[in-house]
Amino acid sequence: MASEIFERDRHVTFLQMMYQLLPSPYQSQEINRLTLAYFVISGLDLLAAPDRLVDKEAVAKWVLSLQAHPRSQSELNNGQFYGFYGSRSAQFPSEDNDNGALLSRSVGNLASTYCAVAILKIIGYDLSSIDSESILTSMRNLQQSDGSFMPIHTGAETDLRFIYCAVAICHMLGNWSGMDKEKAKAYIINCQSYDGGFGLTPGSESHGGATYCSVTSLRLMGFIEEDILSKDAESSIINVPLLLDWCLQAADGGFQGRPNKPSDTCYAFWIGSVLKVLGGHKFIDKKALHGFLLTCQSEYGGFSKFPGDFPDLYHSYYGFTAFSLLEEPGLKPLCVELGMSAIAAIGI
Amino acid sequence: MTEREMGSDEEQQWVPFKNRPEWSDVIPVEQDDGPNPVVPIAYKEQFTETMNYFRAVFKADERSPRALQLTTEAIGLNSGNYTIWHYRRLILETLEADLQNELDFTDQIAQINSKNYQLWHHRRWVAEILGANATSAELEFTKKILLGDAKNYHAWSHRQWVLKELGGWENELDYCWELLEEDVFNNSAWNQRFFVITRSPLLGGLTAMRESEVSYTLKAIVAHPENESSWRYLRGLYKNDNWSWANDPQIASVCLKVLSANNDCIFALSTLLDLIRHGFQASKELRDAVDAIRNSNLVEAESDLTKTICSLLEKLDPIRVNYWKWRKSILCEGAK
């Protein structure tokens, strides 16, 4: 028996339970605990949950305990990334008889760093008091010659997701010394597919999540204007009309991540956000989207990927952001580019 | 997003490390979560113990067969943990292990969850070391994964990487053809087709391939005019060449064919709109075909064919009604 309204209180309870304890199936995502925390904390913020539910001091302390710290200036330039660890299982504290090699076992992660800085921003922590110099200086080591970013210094896939993380981090810290923007821009442009959407790497199939990462990154870096559709869309560095058409065609009630695939809750955020950035969200059939999302709403609180599945934290969070985009009463407005409430993004 | 966990049978068969004689010399290292951890996880005993032993050998930087086995178990419990995968690679290097076994290992992990980034990165690492010898194995592996899920994004990424770095382009266009025979709506296969015709060193590039590709695509469109992928592909064949797009009579011809067959085809109409926008002059036949659809849908004619098409699309494609209204409105602003 699907509800016909957005069940805000149930969702707050769902997140509250997650904040207290994540059920054991989440142990397989343990390495990304900071990301899970981001979903919970940003989710509670967007749902305008009571302040008392989140112990801001405890959160700040825990997040900061996951920050990597170089012990010297020379260590800062040894190729490691001194951002934030995704969880304790990437963090190996040095010991008394440490010979320096032990510290290199710790692995800071760009996506976790984005989540960490975002959480701090959401809870109102003063970002000027964290060691952003180390983050930004060592972040440069993660950028590849083609402009893309690797998430960790020990080796991993490189694609658009991590350009987004780098861009968002620099934007939140108010300092672009962490990356070469022009190179990143060039890589992003190469990711626009023949059909107007963006793939995760040049040549890859266009995909809702990749399209989000590319468009918001270009916007945050200042390479595309706000609300470009009401200005000169034809002269943009990317093919805007084709992109717009691709995004809107993805709507079939909900949004598909790729053509001819079923609609999935999270793409309401990924593609809805792109449309917002372009100034095309007024073209979304809000009633149809609202209806689809409600079929993915769980009676236990949270949202699932597809109608009828069990809810998970990821799809729940993006369900909440989608309802914020739909201007659901009681929810805070969203800053789509940074993935948090607009108030948190401004930093009042 | 949570992966399938190890089954309860496997859990019951699991022997705790503290009961294994070959591990008796190792002191497990507990996780230090700190005083007030946020979003704590309800770890099961098997997970906690395995990770405690992992921490112990990792800190000691032990590079032994038993450590390798430990990473196998730890990866089975959290295959996204890149720290464990990286350690595994260090052990493999030290032991000068036979990397063919790694190919089998990744295969097993893929059975549990083929949408894991670390698995695919590991596979790429192995393939890089094995070099060109790995080419056919990698193409076979991705083919196998795609047999289970023809749109697996990771598999496609890996396949594209293999082709670019190791080669093996010979049969790729045929492979795309096979996949599209099975499912002409498979957008991943269309994308791969574009990848092949534009990047294969064995073919002549986009312009050289255009004629044969247009012919192929038009057949697909006529068979299923509701297929977004084929229309997008057709447009893609004229990337950066709007003049050819607007002046190729085949494009207008397929629009006419689809519209005349009384398929109220949204893609045919929007394609026609796009053609006219780029300078195409519609024939009387096309105008009549549009008029016929307009009449049967009780839509008023407008002063301009492009505006009429927009009005028709507002009616036929209601989920995007505001978009078509806007497209009509900007037609007034001099843009044709």
XYZ file of C-alpha atoms in Angstrom:
684
model
C 0.000 0.000 0.000
C 2.042 2.878 -1.356
C 1.605 6.160 0.429
C 0.431 9.115 -1.600
C 2.505 11.626 0.262
C 6.145 12.091 1.121
C 6.437 10.523 4.571
C 8.935 12.919 6.082
C 8.685 11.681 9.663
C 9.284 8.076 8.621
C 12.377 9.164 6.701
C 13.726 11.076 9.669
C 13.257 7.984 11.819
C 14.976 5.860 9.182
C 17.991 8.161 9.139
C 18.017 8.410 12.889
C 18.272 4.634 13.142
C 21.120 4.638 10.613
C 22.897 7.374 12.521
C 22.755 5.219 15.675
C 23.766 1.979 13.992
C 24.064 0.751 10.427
C 22.750 -2.815 10.017
C 25.326 -5.554 9.286
C 24.756 -5.711 5.504
C 26.504 -2.337 5.402
C 29.735 -3.930 6.616
C 30.602 -4.631 2.991
C 30.724 -0.863 2.466
C 32.830 -0.296 5.546
C 35.661 1.392 3.643
C 33.235 4.144 2.658
C 31.918 4.855 6.120
C 32.426 8.597 5.678
C 30.196 8.471 2.613
C 27.512 6.641 4.580
C 27.821 9.308 7.291
C 27.425 12.006 4.650
C 24.176 10.436 3.411
C 22.819 10.357 6.957
C 23.890 13.812 8.054
C 23.095 15.621 4.822
C 19.830 13.695 4.685
C 18.801 14.786 8.176
C 19.740 18.349 7.283
C 17.659 18.366 4.099
C 14.703 16.850 5.922
C 14.991 19.736 8.417
C 15.204 17.202 11.234
C 15.499 18.521 14.789
C 19.015 19.692 15.683
C 19.169 17.448 18.718
C 19.303 14.329 16.550
C 22.867 15.032 15.463
C 25.634 15.618 17.991
C 27.574 18.154 15.956
C 30.568 18.173 18.239
C 30.883 14.404 18.139
C 30.505 14.430 14.370
C 33.188 17.083 13.901
C 35.544 15.214 16.183
C 35.000 11.907 14.430
C 35.352 13.381 10.951
C 38.538 15.241 11.890
C 39.962 12.057 13.427
C 39.914 10.662 9.897
C 42.093 13.387 8.457
C 45.557 12.499 7.209
C 48.378 14.634 8.572
C 51.842 14.813 7.074
C 54.479 14.907 9.753
C 56.730 17.251 7.840
C 56.937 19.470 4.804
C 59.000 16.902 2.932
C 56.464 14.223 3.669
C 53.819 16.432 2.090
C 55.560 16.036 -1.254
C 56.073 12.273 -1.169
C 53.197 11.558 -3.525
C 50.619 10.537 -0.935
C 47.268 12.198 -0.651
C 46.744 13.932 2.690
C 42.993 14.214 2.607
C 40.579 12.163 4.666
C 40.396 8.417 5.093
C 37.143 6.706 4.185
C 37.179 4.808 7.460
C 39.512 3.372 10.042
C 40.336 0.474 7.737
C 42.278 2.848 5.515
C 43.996 4.512 8.470
C 47.077 3.033 10.062
C 48.513 5.182 12.812
C 52.274 5.400 13.020
C 53.969 3.795 15.956
C 56.923 4.752 18.081
C 59.408 2.718 16.094
C 57.870 3.814 12.849
C 60.260 4.155 9.976
C 58.065 6.279 7.781
C 57.025 3.352 5.620
C 54.153 2.567 7.969
C 52.457 5.882 7.325
C 52.386 5.144 3.620
C 49.968 2.296 4.340
C 47.327 4.863 5.140
C 45.291 5.783 2.110
C 43.463 9.091 1.890
C 40.603 9.085 -0.602
C 39.293 11.946 -2.722
C 35.653 10.903 -2.526
C 35.888 10.468 1.252
C 37.521 13.876 1.453
C 34.615 15.421 -0.402
C 32.233 13.760 2.054
C 34.276 14.855 5.054
C 34.449 18.495 4.002
C 30.770 18.431 3.049
C 29.789 17.044 6.454
C 31.834 19.702 8.234
C 30.212 22.371 6.129
C 26.728 21.019 6.816
C 27.213 21.003 10.577
C 28.557 24.529 10.406
C 32.154 23.760 11.287
C 34.585 26.540 10.472
C 36.498 25.198 7.487
C 39.239 27.785 7.830
C 40.443 25.952 10.918
C 41.279 22.716 9.123
C 44.619 22.090 7.435
C 43.448 22.663 3.876
C 46.975 23.395 2.663
C 47.971 19.739 2.977
C 44.797 18.593 1.278
C 45.205 20.919 -1.664
C 48.938 20.535 -2.146
C 48.808 16.755 -2.126
C 45.631 16.644 -4.207
C 47.652 17.739 -7.205
C 49.425 14.370 -7.123
C 46.154 12.672 -7.913
C 45.486 14.579 -11.120
C 46.544 12.694 -14.232
C 48.130 14.151 -17.357
C 44.820 13.909 -19.199
C 43.107 16.018 -16.537
C 41.217 13.228 -14.768
C 41.729 12.340 -11.119
C 42.642 9.152 -9.346
C 40.915 8.814 -5.965
C 43.860 7.314 -4.046
C 47.603 7.487 -4.541
C 48.101 3.707 -4.467
C 46.363 3.268 -7.813
C 42.747 3.063 -8.945
C 40.451 3.844 -11.818
C 40.427 7.452 -13.024
C 37.252 9.047 -14.222
C 34.821 11.960 -13.993
C 33.609 11.123 -10.492
C 36.896 12.161 -8.999
C 37.152 15.344 -11.018
C 33.862 16.255 -9.416
C 35.190 15.460 -5.950
C 38.319 17.554 -6.534
C 36.286 20.455 -7.905
C 33.812 20.388 -5.035
C 36.617 20.225 -2.468
C 38.428 23.199 -3.987
C 35.167 25.129 -4.166
C 34.254 24.428 -0.542
C 37.753 25.306 0.651
C 37.719 28.426 -1.511
C 41.066 27.553 -3.081
C 41.771 26.240 -6.560
C 45.454 25.469 -6.029
C 44.495 21.828 -5.587
C 43.999 21.219 -9.289
C 44.606 22.298 -12.861
C 41.167 23.511 -13.919
C 41.959 23.815 -17.617
C 43.104 20.202 -17.860
C 40.040 19.034 -15.986
C 37.829 21.043 -18.319
C 39.467 19.452 -21.358
C 38.856 15.958 -19.999
C 35.232 16.741 -19.227
C 34.614 18.066 -22.730
C 36.058 14.845 -24.151
C 33.521 12.898 -22.147
C 30.511 14.335 -23.962
C 29.128 11.512 -26.052
C 27.685 11.689 -29.575
C 24.208 11.715 -28.030
C 24.745 14.756 -25.800
C 25.086 13.021 -22.440
C 28.439 12.438 -20.733
C 30.207 9.141 -20.078
C 32.551 8.492 -17.163
C 35.551 8.395 -19.480
C 36.014 9.533 -23.104
C 34.214 7.025 -25.338
C 32.072 5.614 -22.541
C 28.309 5.430 -22.792
C 26.485 8.530 -21.643
C 25.244 8.101 -18.096
C 23.193 10.181 -15.653
C 25.762 10.135 -12.860
C 28.637 11.039 -15.189
C 26.539 13.827 -16.692
C 25.952 15.239 -13.225
C 29.669 15.176 -12.433
C 30.602 16.920 -15.679
C 28.011 19.669 -15.722
C 28.270 20.589 -12.041
C 32.061 20.553 -12.252
C 32.050 22.934 -15.207
C 29.597 25.150 -13.373
C 31.589 25.186 -10.124
C 34.788 25.955 -12.033
C 32.990 28.805 -13.776
C 33.260 27.413 -17.293
C 29.531 27.474 -17.913
C 27.109 30.133 -16.824
C 24.188 29.727 -14.526
C 20.849 29.166 -16.265
C 22.549 28.916 -19.649
C 19.302 28.145 -21.478
C 18.092 31.669 -21.028
C 21.357 33.003 -22.334
C 23.489 31.994 -25.278
C 23.375 28.212 -25.117
C 24.833 27.750 -28.587
C 28.203 29.258 -27.727
C 28.935 27.064 -24.757
C 32.001 24.811 -24.611
C 29.676 21.824 -24.498
C 26.770 20.978 -26.784
C 23.940 22.268 -24.612
C 20.909 21.675 -26.873
C 21.853 18.017 -27.375
C 22.551 17.622 -23.661
C 19.195 19.158 -22.772
C 17.367 16.861 -25.134
C 19.229 13.830 -23.767
C 18.372 14.755 -20.176
C 14.706 15.327 -20.875
C 14.356 12.156 -22.912
C 15.555 10.273 -19.826
C 12.231 11.078 -18.156
C 9.661 8.342 -18.323
C 7.905 9.034 -15.045
C 11.099 8.758 -13.100
C 14.477 9.217 -14.780
C 16.581 6.567 -16.495
C 20.334 6.524 -16.040
C 20.868 5.581 -19.666
C 18.540 5.299 -22.692
C 16.313 2.209 -22.737
C 16.980 1.339 -19.105
C 14.393 1.333 -16.328
C 13.938 4.407 -14.158
C 15.846 4.414 -10.894
C 15.274 6.766 -7.959
C 18.747 8.279 -7.853
C 18.650 9.636 -11.398
C 15.907 12.016 -10.339
C 18.730 13.760 -8.508
C 21.592 13.242 -10.970
C 19.656 14.333 -14.040
C 17.247 16.631 -12.226
C 20.304 18.521 -10.961
C 21.798 18.875 -14.428
C 18.523 20.338 -15.613
C 18.539 22.717 -12.673
C 22.045 23.930 -13.504
C 21.128 24.466 -17.141
C 17.884 26.235 -16.233
C 15.777 23.444 -17.702
C 14.170 21.971 -14.589
C 10.978 23.824 -15.461
C 10.579 21.253 -18.250
C 10.325 18.337 -15.832
C 6.905 16.768 -15.439
C 6.862 17.158 -11.682
C 3.657 15.256 -11.159
C 4.927 12.212 -13.015
C 8.243 12.303 -11.168
C 6.537 12.731 -7.833
C 4.350 9.730 -8.603
C 7.269 7.540 -9.612
C 9.326 8.442 -6.558
C 6.457 7.556 -4.267
C 6.413 4.044 -5.710
C 10.012 3.737 -4.492
C 9.210 5.095 -1.032
C 9.483 2.421 1.623
C 6.914 1.992 4.364
C 9.882 1.633 6.732
C 11.243 4.999 5.669
C 13.857 5.555 3.000
C 13.755 4.875 -0.730
C 14.677 1.921 -2.892
C 16.294 1.828 -6.319
C 13.251 0.395 -8.058
C 9.611 0.157 -6.968
C 9.110 -2.613 -4.427
C 12.769 -3.190 -3.478
C 14.153 -2.742 0.015
C 15.386 0.754 0.872
C 19.096 1.484 1.058
C 20.906 4.536 2.297
C 22.207 5.665 -1.096
C 18.840 5.627 -2.839
C 17.180 7.058 0.241
C 19.473 10.054 0.236
C 18.947 10.702 -3.455
C 15.216 10.230 -2.992
C 15.307 13.012 -0.384
C 17.337 15.292 -2.644
C 14.885 14.639 -5.475
C 11.975 15.687 -3.269
C 13.885 18.793 -2.289
C 14.303 19.574 -5.999
C 10.549 19.109 -6.341
C 10.168 21.707 -3.573
C 8.415 19.342 -1.198
C 7.090 21.422 1.740
C 9.113 20.988 4.900
C 12.342 20.130 3.104
C 15.232 22.555 2.790
C 16.113 23.839 -0.675
C 19.068 22.116 -2.292
C 22.375 23.359 -3.642
C 22.614 20.809 -6.438
C 26.227 21.561 -7.326
C 27.602 20.764 -3.868
C 25.081 18.123 -2.841
C 23.810 19.728 0.361
C 21.175 22.164 1.512
C 21.498 25.663 0.061
C 21.877 27.092 3.543
C 24.761 24.761 4.320
C 26.367 25.617 0.979
C 26.260 29.336 1.683
C 27.679 28.707 5.118
C 25.533 30.969 7.237
C 23.690 -0.982 -3.461
C 24.654 -3.466 -0.758
C 26.214 -6.500 -2.318
C 25.104 -10.008 -1.804
C 26.828 -11.281 1.303
C 28.361 -14.690 1.806
C 25.613 -17.243 2.296
C 24.827 -18.608 5.724
C 26.278 -21.987 4.664
C 29.638 -20.382 4.133
C 29.364 -18.600 7.465
C 28.758 -21.882 9.260
C 31.765 -23.470 7.576
C 33.999 -20.571 8.510
C 36.682 -21.326 11.073
C 37.645 -18.368 13.268
C 41.276 -17.328 12.846
C 41.903 -17.808 16.542
C 41.160 -21.497 16.043
C 43.509 -21.896 13.102
C 46.928 -23.257 14.185
C 48.744 -21.600 11.292
C 47.669 -18.195 12.663
C 48.508 -18.818 16.309
C 51.540 -16.502 16.257
C 49.567 -13.454 15.153
C 47.982 -11.018 17.592
C 44.873 -9.520 16.007
C 44.574 -5.725 15.999
C 41.201 -4.309 16.884
C 39.697 -1.318 15.159
C 40.039 1.854 17.176
C 36.772 3.601 16.496
C 37.360 6.360 19.005
C 35.067 7.512 21.830
C 31.968 8.638 19.923
C 31.975 7.033 16.505
C 29.375 8.211 14.047
C 27.294 5.738 12.014
C 28.838 2.678 13.675
C 28.250 -0.540 11.781
C 26.878 -3.732 13.354
C 29.829 -5.842 12.206
C 29.367 -9.588 12.352
C 31.955 -11.670 14.172
C 33.464 -13.080 10.990
C 33.978 -9.596 9.589
C 35.500 -8.199 12.760
C 37.903 -11.063 13.247
C 38.995 -11.182 9.625
C 39.669 -7.448 9.605
C 41.527 -7.672 12.945
C 43.891 -10.243 11.450
C 44.192 -8.167 8.288
C 45.263 -5.168 10.337
C 47.864 -7.263 12.099
C 49.587 -8.638 8.997
C 49.242 -5.379 7.101
C 50.992 -3.425 9.832
C 53.753 -6.036 9.883
C 53.846 -5.871 6.094
C 53.844 -9.640 5.904
C 54.030 -10.879 2.325
C 53.318 -14.571 2.570
C 50.952 -17.143 1.139
C 48.867 -17.055 4.293
C 48.571 -13.273 3.997
C 47.430 -13.731 0.419
C 44.770 -16.171 1.587
C 43.698 -13.678 4.221
C 43.166 -11.013 1.577
C 41.023 -13.484 -0.336
C 38.760 -13.871 2.676
C 38.771 -10.178 3.516
C 37.910 -9.208 -0.053
C 35.053 -11.692 0.056
C 33.623 -9.725 2.968
C 34.189 -6.221 1.640
C 35.251 -6.229 -1.962
C 35.257 -2.443 -2.139
C 38.132 -2.115 0.310
C 40.950 -0.763 -1.845
C 43.453 -1.012 1.004
C 43.096 -4.784 1.000
C 43.279 -5.031 -2.790
C 46.428 -2.906 -2.830
C 48.036 -5.081 -0.165
C 47.122 -8.146 -2.212
C 48.963 -6.700 -5.192
C 52.052 -6.051 -3.047
C 51.988 -9.660 -1.854
C 51.571 -10.973 -5.391
C 54.586 -8.947 -6.508
C 56.740 -10.179 -3.653
C 55.713 -13.796 -4.126
C 56.108 -13.464 -7.911
C 52.783 -15.212 -8.074
C 51.296 -16.676 -11.209
C 48.898 -14.010 -12.299
C 46.757 -16.466 -14.251
C 45.364 -17.426 -10.853
C 44.407 -13.807 -10.343
C 42.326 -13.914 -13.470
C 40.438 -16.860 -11.936
C 40.146 -15.008 -8.651
C 38.591 -11.922 -10.229
C 36.253 -14.192 -12.115
C 35.031 -15.659 -8.820
C 34.559 -12.224 -7.261
C 32.669 -11.117 -10.350
C 30.199 -13.963 -9.815
C 29.262 -12.373 -6.480
C 29.321 -8.771 -7.614
C 30.396 -7.694 -11.073
C 29.757 -4.015 -10.356
C 32.709 -3.411 -8.096
C 35.308 -0.848 -9.193
C 38.216 -2.436 -7.292
C 37.683 -5.791 -8.938
C 37.940 -4.241 -12.366
C 40.965 -2.171 -11.442
C 42.680 -5.327 -10.220
C 41.839 -7.061 -13.470
C 43.319 -4.129 -15.355
C 46.477 -4.295 -13.244
C 46.901 -7.980 -14.115
C 46.203 -7.351 -17.793
C 48.757 -4.533 -17.915
C 51.427 -6.888 -16.604
C 50.477 -9.750 -18.906
C 50.355 -7.345 -21.838
C 49.192 -8.337 -25.299
C 49.006 -11.981 -24.165
C 46.024 -11.018 -22.087
C 44.025 -9.494 -24.920
C 41.825 -12.411 -25.864
C 41.336 -13.452 -22.235
C 40.123 -9.949 -21.377
C 37.801 -9.760 -24.337
C 36.422 -13.197 -23.423
C 35.991 -12.220 -19.781
C 34.064 -9.051 -20.550
C 32.000 -10.959 -23.081
C 31.106 -13.458 -20.376
C 30.044 -10.714 -17.979
C 28.036 -9.025 -20.716
C 26.288 -12.329 -21.402
C 24.793 -12.008 -17.929
C 24.193 -8.259 -18.169
C 24.654 -6.777 -21.609
C 24.788 -3.260 -20.175
C 27.296 -3.725 -17.355
C 29.063 -0.352 -17.361
C 32.260 -1.668 -15.778
C 32.569 -4.451 -18.313
C 32.183 -1.997 -21.174
C 34.751 0.386 -19.689
C 37.203 -2.453 -19.290
C 36.554 -3.695 -22.801
C 37.195 -0.239 -24.229
C 40.412 0.004 -22.245
C 41.561 -3.410 -23.529
C 40.909 -2.399 -27.124
C 42.732 0.910 -26.754
C 45.719 -0.455 -24.855
C 46.075 -4.047 -26.003
C 44.222 -4.187 -29.312
C 41.932 -6.925 -30.585
C 39.685 -4.716 -32.731
C 39.216 -7.280 -35.484
C 35.872 -8.687 -34.387
C 34.489 -5.802 -32.402
C 32.080 -4.439 -34.974
C 30.734 -7.961 -35.462
C 30.308 -8.271 -31.721
C 28.258 -5.072 -31.654
C 26.173 -6.419 -34.507
C 25.515 -9.667 -32.553
C 24.455 -7.785 -29.437
C 22.132 -5.559 -31.413
C 20.603 -8.588 -33.105
C 19.764 -9.860 -29.619
C 18.509 -6.534 -28.373
C 18.388 -3.556 -30.716
C 17.484 -1.385 -27.710
C 20.838 -2.014 -26.032
C 22.255 1.491 -25.848
C 25.615 0.206 -24.615
C 26.027 -1.787 -27.822
C 25.194 1.264 -29.932
C 27.730 3.260 -27.969
C 30.344 0.587 -28.511
C 29.576 0.646 -32.196
C 30.325 4.363 -32.254
C 33.496 3.720 -30.295
C 34.643 1.147 -32.844
C 33.898 3.108 -35.998
C 35.590 6.215 -34.664
C 38.624 4.663 -32.999
C 39.459 1.353 -34.586
C 42.793 1.517 -36.403
C 41.406 -1.096 -38.808
C 38.549 1.086 -40.027
C 38.625 4.452 -41.729
C 37.063 6.701 -39.114
C 33.666 8.329 -38.849
C 33.427 9.968 -42.249
C 34.637 6.890 -44.103
C 32.262 4.634 -42.198
C 29.286 6.938 -42.383
C 27.620 5.542 -45.476
C 27.526 1.927 -44.321
C 26.596 2.924 -40.796
C 23.725 5.129 -41.956
C 22.406 2.255 -44.029
C 22.571 -0.073 -41.021
C 20.959 2.428 -38.694
C 18.108 3.347 -41.019
C 17.054 -0.312 -41.168
C 17.071 -0.447 -37.373
C 15.006 2.733 -37.177
C 12.372 1.511 -39.618
C 12.074 -1.768 -37.692
C 11.705 0.035 -34.335
C 11.044 3.751 -34.723
C 10.425 4.039 -30.979
C 14.074 3.164 -30.242
C 15.856 6.260 -28.930
C 19.297 4.642 -29.306
C 19.160 4.250 -33.066
C 17.987 7.824 -33.668
C 20.735 9.191 -31.433
C 23.292 7.065 -33.220
C 22.102 8.317 -36.582
C 22.522 11.904 -35.401
C 25.917 11.013 -33.983
C 27.113 9.860 -37.396
C 26.885 13.501 -38.474
C 28.703 14.865 -35.478
C 30.318 18.191 -36.265
C 28.884 18.080 -39.765
C 25.468 19.714 -39.627
C 25.584 20.566 -43.307
C 25.745 16.886 -44.309
C 23.058 16.128 -41.739
C 20.619 18.615 -43.188
C 21.458 17.729 -46.785
C 21.408 13.948 -46.696
C 18.105 12.991 -48.308
C 18.160 9.634 -46.542
C 17.455 11.276 -43.200
C 14.367 13.101 -44.361
C 13.365 9.979 -46.202
C 13.363 7.825 -43.088
C 11.357 10.488 -41.249
C 8.803 10.409 -44.042
C 8.681 6.628 -43.991
C 8.079 6.490 -40.251
C 5.516 9.276 -40.258
C 3.614 7.791 -43.218
C 3.385 4.399 -41.572
C 1.011 6.018 -39.138
C 3.452 5.616 -36.290
C 3.007 8.763 -34.279
C 6.712 8.846 -33.932
C 8.136 11.379 -31.589
C 11.707 10.819 -32.664
C 10.859 11.235 -36.337
C 9.152 14.529 -35.605
C 11.942 15.875 -33.411
C 14.492 14.783 -36.015
C 12.558 16.636 -38.685
C 12.532 19.692 -36.451
C 16.284 19.415 -36.044
C 16.822 19.029 -39.809
C 14.803 22.142 -40.611
C 16.684 24.017 -37.898
C 19.876 23.233 -39.770
C 18.631 24.426 -43.128
C 16.704 21.488 -44.531
C 13.756 22.401 -46.777
C 10.812 20.069 -46.231
C 9.198 18.535 -49.338
C 5.475 18.606 -50.014
C 5.295 14.915 -49.138
C 6.752 15.555 -45.711
C 4.441 18.476 -45.099
C 1.480 16.347 -46.073
C 2.598 13.535 -43.781
C 2.860 15.969 -40.870
C -0.533 17.403 -41.758
C -2.123 13.957 -41.734
C -0.857 13.279 -38.231
C -1.873 16.768 -37.178
C -5.412 16.226 -38.400
C -5.823 12.849 -36.747
C -4.638 14.377 -33.456
C -6.823 17.450 -33.749
C -3.909 19.840 -33.584
C -4.177 23.239 -35.216
C -1.821 24.142 -38.029
C 0.623 26.955 -37.339
C 2.087 29.511 -39.706
C 5.334 27.633 -39.816
C 6.052 23.903 -40.199
C 8.493 23.941 -37.270
C 5.884 25.469 -35.000
C 3.346 22.901 -36.147
C 5.778 20.120 -35.329
C 6.273 21.588 -31.846
C 2.523 21.737 -31.313
C 2.219 18.130 -32.424
C 4.955 17.084 -30.035
C 3.214 18.896 -27.179
C 0.236 16.650 -27.833
C 2.048 13.379 -28.577
C 4.797 13.670 -25.978
C 2.929 15.101 -22.983
C 5.584 14.295 -20.396
C 7.778 16.848 -22.188
C 5.027 19.337 -23.031
C 6.777 22.295 -21.404
C 9.950 21.548 -23.323
C 8.167 21.520 -26.658
C 6.367 24.738 -25.752
C 9.710 26.347 -25.027
C 11.231 24.975 -28.263
C 8.357 26.596 -30.127
C 8.856 29.877 -28.312
C 12.527 30.155 -29.189
C 11.747 29.505 -32.854
C 10.285 32.994 -32.917
C 13.589 34.469 -31.895
C 15.075 34.351 -35.360
C 16.698 30.940 -34.872
C 15.526 28.693 -37.700
